[in-house]
Amino acid sequence: MAGNPRSPKLPDFVSWPAFPFEGDFRLKPVADPADTEPPRRGEEPGDCASCASGDDAYLWTNERWRVKSPPKPSGLPVVVILETRAHLDLGDLSTMHSAELGVLTVRLERAIRSLDSVARVHVCRWGDGSAHLQLWFLARPKGHLQLRGPFMTMWDDILPPTDEQQWREDLSYIAAWLNDTD
Ligand SMILES: [Zn+2]
């Protein structure tokens, strides 16, 4: 019997071990494309939360870059966000900024991966949220194989928050690592 086009087959990933949910699913209808793209958060520097934040809100800063974490621990051991100091998006970066982004990305990955509790680090940039460039570093806890892959951002919200004292120590370690090799 031909499938009903209004009830498309569910994608294979709903049966992957990493998919955080189980049960009966139904796909949402796909919305029609919008005529115009809406502005993102902080499209203008004057409305940008990153530009309005002082260095004391960050773990580490230098002349052109700043590193912060979300304000509270979440399910993953650490989540760290790398931003430009200036109001720039990825495509706005100069050659110098681009080169430094590469160096800092590798340095942060190494720092986070060297934590005892961390097996892997995922590096992500989503273009739809903040207009100010943010590169996210998400640490997968060691041994938690079920968290492998693209659903880890969901697990970050599902798992109980990591111990706050350990979280603070790990963030301090990352900041010290960046200072050591700066
Ligand atoms: Zn900004």
PDB file of C-alpha atoms and ligand atoms in Angstrom:
ATOM      1  CA  MET A   1       0.000   0.000   0.000  1.00  0.00           C
ATOM      2  CA  ALA A   2       1.363   3.405  -0.954  1.00  0.00           C
ATOM      3  CA  GLY A   3       2.436   5.563   1.973  1.00  0.00           C
ATOM      4  CA  ASN A   4       0.306   8.504   2.867  1.00  0.00           C
ATOM      5  CA  PRO A   5       2.248  11.669   1.894  1.00  0.00           C
ATOM      6  CA  ARG A   6       0.670  13.422   4.897  1.00  0.00           C
ATOM      7  CA  SER A   7       2.256  10.841   7.233  1.00  0.00           C
ATOM      8  CA  PRO A   8       5.844  10.583   6.057  1.00  0.00           C
ATOM      9  CA  LYS A   9       8.047   7.835   7.432  1.00  0.00           C
ATOM     10  CA  LEU A  10       9.964   8.765  10.562  1.00  0.00           C
ATOM     11  CA  PRO A  11      13.723   9.221  10.036  1.00  0.00           C
ATOM     12  CA  ASP A  12      16.013   6.375  11.068  1.00  0.00           C
ATOM     13  CA  PHE A  13      17.577   8.438  13.843  1.00  0.00           C
ATOM     14  CA  VAL A  14      14.573   7.990  16.129  1.00  0.00           C
ATOM     15  CA  SER A  15      15.815   4.423  16.652  1.00  0.00           C
ATOM     16  CA  TRP A  16      19.465   5.354  17.258  1.00  0.00           C
ATOM     17  CA  PRO A  17      20.734   4.674  20.803  1.00  0.00           C
ATOM     18  CA  ALA A  18      21.741   8.349  21.084  1.00  0.00           C
ATOM     19  CA  PHE A  19      18.233   9.658  20.385  1.00  0.00           C
ATOM     20  CA  PRO A  20      16.983  10.785  23.796  1.00  0.00           C
ATOM     21  CA  PHE A  21      13.306   9.889  23.445  1.00  0.00           C
ATOM     22  CA  GLU A  22      11.236   6.770  22.906  1.00  0.00           C
ATOM     23  CA  GLY A  23       7.625   6.071  22.198  1.00  0.00           C
ATOM     24  CA  ASP A  24       5.298   6.921  19.348  1.00  0.00           C
ATOM     25  CA  PHE A  25       6.236   9.975  17.348  1.00  0.00           C
ATOM     26  CA  ARG A  26       4.414  12.013  14.787  1.00  0.00           C
ATOM     27  CA  LEU A  27       6.169  14.511  12.546  1.00  0.00           C
ATOM     28  CA  LYS A  28       5.122  18.137  12.724  1.00  0.00           C
ATOM     29  CA  PRO A  29       3.849  19.642   9.488  1.00  0.00           C
ATOM     30  CA  VAL A  30       6.601  21.545   7.690  1.00  0.00           C
ATOM     31  CA  ALA A  31       5.838  25.278   7.805  1.00  0.00           C
ATOM     32  CA  ASP A  32       5.769  27.260   4.577  1.00  0.00           C
ATOM     33  CA  PRO A  33       8.945  29.284   3.909  1.00  0.00           C
ATOM     34  CA  ALA A  34       8.775  32.858   5.216  1.00  0.00           C
ATOM     35  CA  ASP A  35       8.901  35.707   2.711  1.00  0.00           C
ATOM     36  CA  THR A  36      11.623  37.477   4.662  1.00  0.00           C
ATOM     37  CA  GLU A  37      14.247  36.320   7.144  1.00  0.00           C
ATOM     38  CA  PRO A  38      13.704  37.831  10.615  1.00  0.00           C
ATOM     39  CA  PRO A  39      16.566  39.692  12.320  1.00  0.00           C
ATOM     40  CA  ARG A  40      18.635  37.634  14.735  1.00  0.00           C
ATOM     41  CA  ARG A  41      19.259  38.525  18.374  1.00  0.00           C
ATOM     42  CA  GLY A  42      21.588  41.522  18.626  1.00  0.00           C
ATOM     43  CA  GLU A  43      21.684  42.297  14.932  1.00  0.00           C
ATOM     44  CA  GLU A  44      22.709  45.863  15.818  1.00  0.00           C
ATOM     45  CA  PRO A  45      25.715  46.301  18.141  1.00  0.00           C
ATOM     46  CA  GLY A  46      23.593  48.584  20.356  1.00  0.00           C
ATOM     47  CA  ASP A  47      21.116  45.741  20.973  1.00  0.00           C
ATOM     48  CA  CYS A  48      23.739  42.992  21.330  1.00  0.00           C
ATOM     49  CA  ALA A  49      24.001  41.201  24.689  1.00  0.00           C
ATOM     50  CA  SER A  50      27.599  40.146  24.007  1.00  0.00           C
ATOM     51  CA  CYS A  51      28.715  43.703  23.207  1.00  0.00           C
ATOM     52  CA  ALA A  52      26.940  44.969  26.345  1.00  0.00           C
ATOM     53  CA  SER A  53      28.764  42.453  28.608  1.00  0.00           C
ATOM     54  CA  GLY A  54      31.892  43.497  30.485  1.00  0.00           C
ATOM     55  CA  ASP A  55      35.003  41.356  30.676  1.00  0.00           C
ATOM     56  CA  ASP A  56      34.039  40.297  34.215  1.00  0.00           C
ATOM     57  CA  ALA A  57      31.300  38.127  32.650  1.00  0.00           C
ATOM     58  CA  TYR A  58      33.967  36.109  30.839  1.00  0.00           C
ATOM     59  CA  LEU A  59      36.351  33.317  31.861  1.00  0.00           C
ATOM     60  CA  TRP A  60      39.191  34.607  29.721  1.00  0.00           C
ATOM     61  CA  THR A  61      39.773  37.562  27.427  1.00  0.00           C
ATOM     62  CA  ASN A  62      42.437  39.054  25.240  1.00  0.00           C
ATOM     63  CA  GLU A  63      42.573  41.958  22.827  1.00  0.00           C
ATOM     64  CA  ARG A  64      40.296  40.404  20.216  1.00  0.00           C
ATOM     65  CA  TRP A  65      38.607  37.353  21.814  1.00  0.00           C
ATOM     66  CA  ARG A  66      36.570  36.436  24.880  1.00  0.00           C
ATOM     67  CA  VAL A  67      35.583  33.050  26.339  1.00  0.00           C
ATOM     68  CA  LYS A  68      32.582  32.504  28.596  1.00  0.00           C
ATOM     69  CA  SER A  69      30.343  29.753  29.896  1.00  0.00           C
ATOM     70  CA  PRO A  70      26.595  29.682  30.491  1.00  0.00           C
ATOM     71  CA  PRO A  71      25.809  31.109  33.954  1.00  0.00           C
ATOM     72  CA  LYS A  72      24.988  27.757  35.597  1.00  0.00           C
ATOM     73  CA  PRO A  73      26.176  24.167  35.243  1.00  0.00           C
ATOM     74  CA  SER A  74      24.196  21.987  32.825  1.00  0.00           C
ATOM     75  CA  GLY A  75      24.147  18.259  32.083  1.00  0.00           C
ATOM     76  CA  LEU A  76      27.503  18.175  30.272  1.00  0.00           C
ATOM     77  CA  PRO A  77      30.740  18.594  32.266  1.00  0.00           C
ATOM     78  CA  VAL A  78      31.385  22.007  30.659  1.00  0.00           C
ATOM     79  CA  VAL A  79      30.022  24.154  27.858  1.00  0.00           C
ATOM     80  CA  VAL A  80      32.261  27.023  26.735  1.00  0.00           C
ATOM     81  CA  ILE A  81      31.576  29.784  24.213  1.00  0.00           C
ATOM     82  CA  LEU A  82      34.248  31.627  22.216  1.00  0.00           C
ATOM     83  CA  GLU A  83      33.318  35.094  20.941  1.00  0.00           C
ATOM     84  CA  THR A  84      35.027  37.907  19.114  1.00  0.00           C
ATOM     85  CA  ARG A  85      35.415  41.016  21.230  1.00  0.00           C
ATOM     86  CA  ALA A  86      34.139  43.139  18.330  1.00  0.00           C
ATOM     87  CA  HIS A  87      30.619  42.789  16.928  1.00  0.00           C
ATOM     88  CA  LEU A  88      31.448  40.408  14.083  1.00  0.00           C
ATOM     89  CA  ASP A  89      29.926  37.301  12.558  1.00  0.00           C
ATOM     90  CA  LEU A  90      31.886  34.437  11.049  1.00  0.00           C
ATOM     91  CA  GLY A  91      31.866  35.847   7.537  1.00  0.00           C
ATOM     92  CA  ASP A  92      33.081  39.256   8.778  1.00  0.00           C
ATOM     93  CA  LEU A  93      36.385  37.967  10.182  1.00  0.00           C
ATOM     94  CA  SER A  94      39.618  39.430   8.862  1.00  0.00           C
ATOM     95  CA  THR A  95      42.463  37.130   7.861  1.00  0.00           C
ATOM     96  CA  MET A  96      44.056  37.784  11.263  1.00  0.00           C
ATOM     97  CA  HIS A  97      40.821  36.996  13.136  1.00  0.00           C
ATOM     98  CA  SER A  98      40.364  33.867  11.014  1.00  0.00           C
ATOM     99  CA  ALA A  99      43.862  32.620  11.805  1.00  0.00           C
ATOM    100  CA  GLU A 100      43.407  33.316  15.513  1.00  0.00           C
ATOM    101  CA  LEU A 101      40.039  31.531  15.460  1.00  0.00           C
ATOM    102  CA  GLY A 102      41.789  28.397  14.239  1.00  0.00           C
ATOM    103  CA  VAL A 103      44.485  28.598  16.900  1.00  0.00           C
ATOM    104  CA  LEU A 104      42.001  29.289  19.705  1.00  0.00           C
ATOM    105  CA  THR A 105      39.650  26.533  18.549  1.00  0.00           C
ATOM    106  CA  VAL A 106      42.435  23.957  18.763  1.00  0.00           C
ATOM    107  CA  ARG A 107      43.674  25.339  22.093  1.00  0.00           C
ATOM    108  CA  LEU A 108      40.221  25.255  23.667  1.00  0.00           C
ATOM    109  CA  GLU A 109      39.520  21.754  22.370  1.00  0.00           C
ATOM    110  CA  ARG A 110      42.766  20.547  23.926  1.00  0.00           C
ATOM    111  CA  ALA A 111      42.101  22.288  27.233  1.00  0.00           C
ATOM    112  CA  ILE A 112      38.583  20.877  27.563  1.00  0.00           C
ATOM    113  CA  ARG A 113      39.539  17.388  26.360  1.00  0.00           C
ATOM    114  CA  SER A 114      42.301  17.222  28.956  1.00  0.00           C
ATOM    115  CA  LEU A 115      39.747  17.386  31.798  1.00  0.00           C
ATOM    116  CA  ASP A 116      39.483  14.038  33.599  1.00  0.00           C
ATOM    117  CA  SER A 117      35.735  13.836  33.075  1.00  0.00           C
ATOM    118  CA  VAL A 118      35.766  14.555  29.322  1.00  0.00           C
ATOM    119  CA  ALA A 119      36.129  12.129  26.406  1.00  0.00           C
ATOM    120  CA  ARG A 120      35.415  14.339  23.371  1.00  0.00           C
ATOM    121  CA  VAL A 121      34.698  17.951  22.534  1.00  0.00           C
ATOM    122  CA  HIS A 122      32.178  18.995  19.893  1.00  0.00           C
ATOM    123  CA  VAL A 123      32.704  22.410  18.280  1.00  0.00           C
ATOM    124  CA  CYS A 124      29.584  24.073  16.883  1.00  0.00           C
ATOM    125  CA  ARG A 125      28.522  27.347  15.375  1.00  0.00           C
ATOM    126  CA  TRP A 126      24.843  27.897  14.639  1.00  0.00           C
ATOM    127  CA  GLY A 127      24.158  30.936  12.504  1.00  0.00           C
ATOM    128  CA  ASP A 128      20.553  31.563  13.514  1.00  0.00           C
ATOM    129  CA  GLY A 129      20.754  32.601  17.164  1.00  0.00           C
ATOM    130  CA  SER A 130      23.011  35.485  18.048  1.00  0.00           C
ATOM    131  CA  ALA A 131      24.207  37.866  15.325  1.00  0.00           C
ATOM    132  CA  HIS A 132      27.497  38.145  17.273  1.00  0.00           C
ATOM    133  CA  LEU A 133      29.790  35.197  16.451  1.00  0.00           C
ATOM    134  CA  GLN A 134      29.631  32.431  19.042  1.00  0.00           C
ATOM    135  CA  LEU A 135      31.551  29.178  18.733  1.00  0.00           C
ATOM    136  CA  TRP A 136      30.287  26.552  21.176  1.00  0.00           C
ATOM    137  CA  PHE A 137      32.499  23.885  22.744  1.00  0.00           C
ATOM    138  CA  LEU A 138      30.471  21.011  24.200  1.00  0.00           C
ATOM    139  CA  ALA A 139      32.217  18.381  26.314  1.00  0.00           C
ATOM    140  CA  ARG A 140      31.009  14.784  26.166  1.00  0.00           C
ATOM    141  CA  PRO A 141      31.477  13.067  29.522  1.00  0.00           C
ATOM    142  CA  LYS A 142      33.859  10.124  29.501  1.00  0.00           C
ATOM    143  CA  GLY A 143      32.177   6.742  29.143  1.00  0.00           C
ATOM    144  CA  HIS A 144      28.756   8.141  28.246  1.00  0.00           C
ATOM    145  CA  LEU A 145      28.640   6.550  24.810  1.00  0.00           C
ATOM    146  CA  GLN A 146      24.911   7.148  24.505  1.00  0.00           C
ATOM    147  CA  LEU A 147      25.656  10.862  24.193  1.00  0.00           C
ATOM    148  CA  ARG A 148      27.783  10.464  21.071  1.00  0.00           C
ATOM    149  CA  GLY A 149      26.760  12.554  18.086  1.00  0.00           C
ATOM    150  CA  PRO A 150      24.322  15.316  17.220  1.00  0.00           C
ATOM    151  CA  PHE A 151      21.781  14.802  20.025  1.00  0.00           C
ATOM    152  CA  MET A 152      24.264  15.802  22.702  1.00  0.00           C
ATOM    153  CA  THR A 153      22.823  19.321  22.890  1.00  0.00           C
ATOM    154  CA  MET A 154      19.495  17.744  23.914  1.00  0.00           C
ATOM    155  CA  TRP A 155      21.170  15.563  26.536  1.00  0.00           C
ATOM    156  CA  ASP A 156      22.767  18.726  27.944  1.00  0.00           C
ATOM    157  CA  ASP A 157      19.259  19.863  28.937  1.00  0.00           C
ATOM    158  CA  ILE A 158      18.079  16.395  30.015  1.00  0.00           C
ATOM    159  CA  LEU A 159      20.874  15.198  32.329  1.00  0.00           C
ATOM    160  CA  PRO A 160      21.005  16.517  35.897  1.00  0.00           C
ATOM    161  CA  PRO A 161      23.341  19.519  36.255  1.00  0.00           C
ATOM    162  CA  THR A 162      26.981  18.675  36.847  1.00  0.00           C
ATOM    163  CA  ASP A 163      28.347  19.343  40.343  1.00  0.00           C
ATOM    164  CA  GLU A 164      28.798  23.109  40.679  1.00  0.00           C
ATOM    165  CA  GLN A 165      32.105  22.974  42.572  1.00  0.00           C
ATOM    166  CA  GLN A 166      33.624  20.628  39.979  1.00  0.00           C
ATOM    167  CA  TRP A 167      32.206  22.805  37.190  1.00  0.00           C
ATOM    168  CA  ARG A 168      33.868  25.922  38.644  1.00  0.00           C
ATOM    169  CA  GLU A 169      37.189  24.098  39.025  1.00  0.00           C
ATOM    170  CA  ASP A 170      37.039  22.854  35.446  1.00  0.00           C
ATOM    171  CA  LEU A 171      36.260  26.331  34.079  1.00  0.00           C
ATOM    172  CA  SER A 172      39.175  27.768  36.072  1.00  0.00           C
ATOM    173  CA  TYR A 173      41.418  25.058  34.643  1.00  0.00           C
ATOM    174  CA  ILE A 174      40.375  25.999  31.092  1.00  0.00           C
ATOM    175  CA  ALA A 175      41.039  29.702  31.754  1.00  0.00           C
ATOM    176  CA  ALA A 176      44.449  28.852  33.225  1.00  0.00           C
ATOM    177  CA  TRP A 177      45.262  26.695  30.191  1.00  0.00           C
ATOM    178  CA  LEU A 178      44.463  29.640  27.865  1.00  0.00           C
ATOM    179  CA  ASN A 179      46.592  31.983  29.978  1.00  0.00           C
ATOM    180  CA  ASP A 180      49.500  29.532  30.083  1.00  0.00           C
ATOM    181  CA  THR A 181      49.821  29.292  26.328  1.00  0.00           C
ATOM    182  CA  ASP A 182      48.768  32.792  25.360  1.00  0.00           C
TER     183      ASP A 182
HETATM  184 ZN    ZN B   1      27.896  42.165  19.515  1.00  0.00          ZN
END
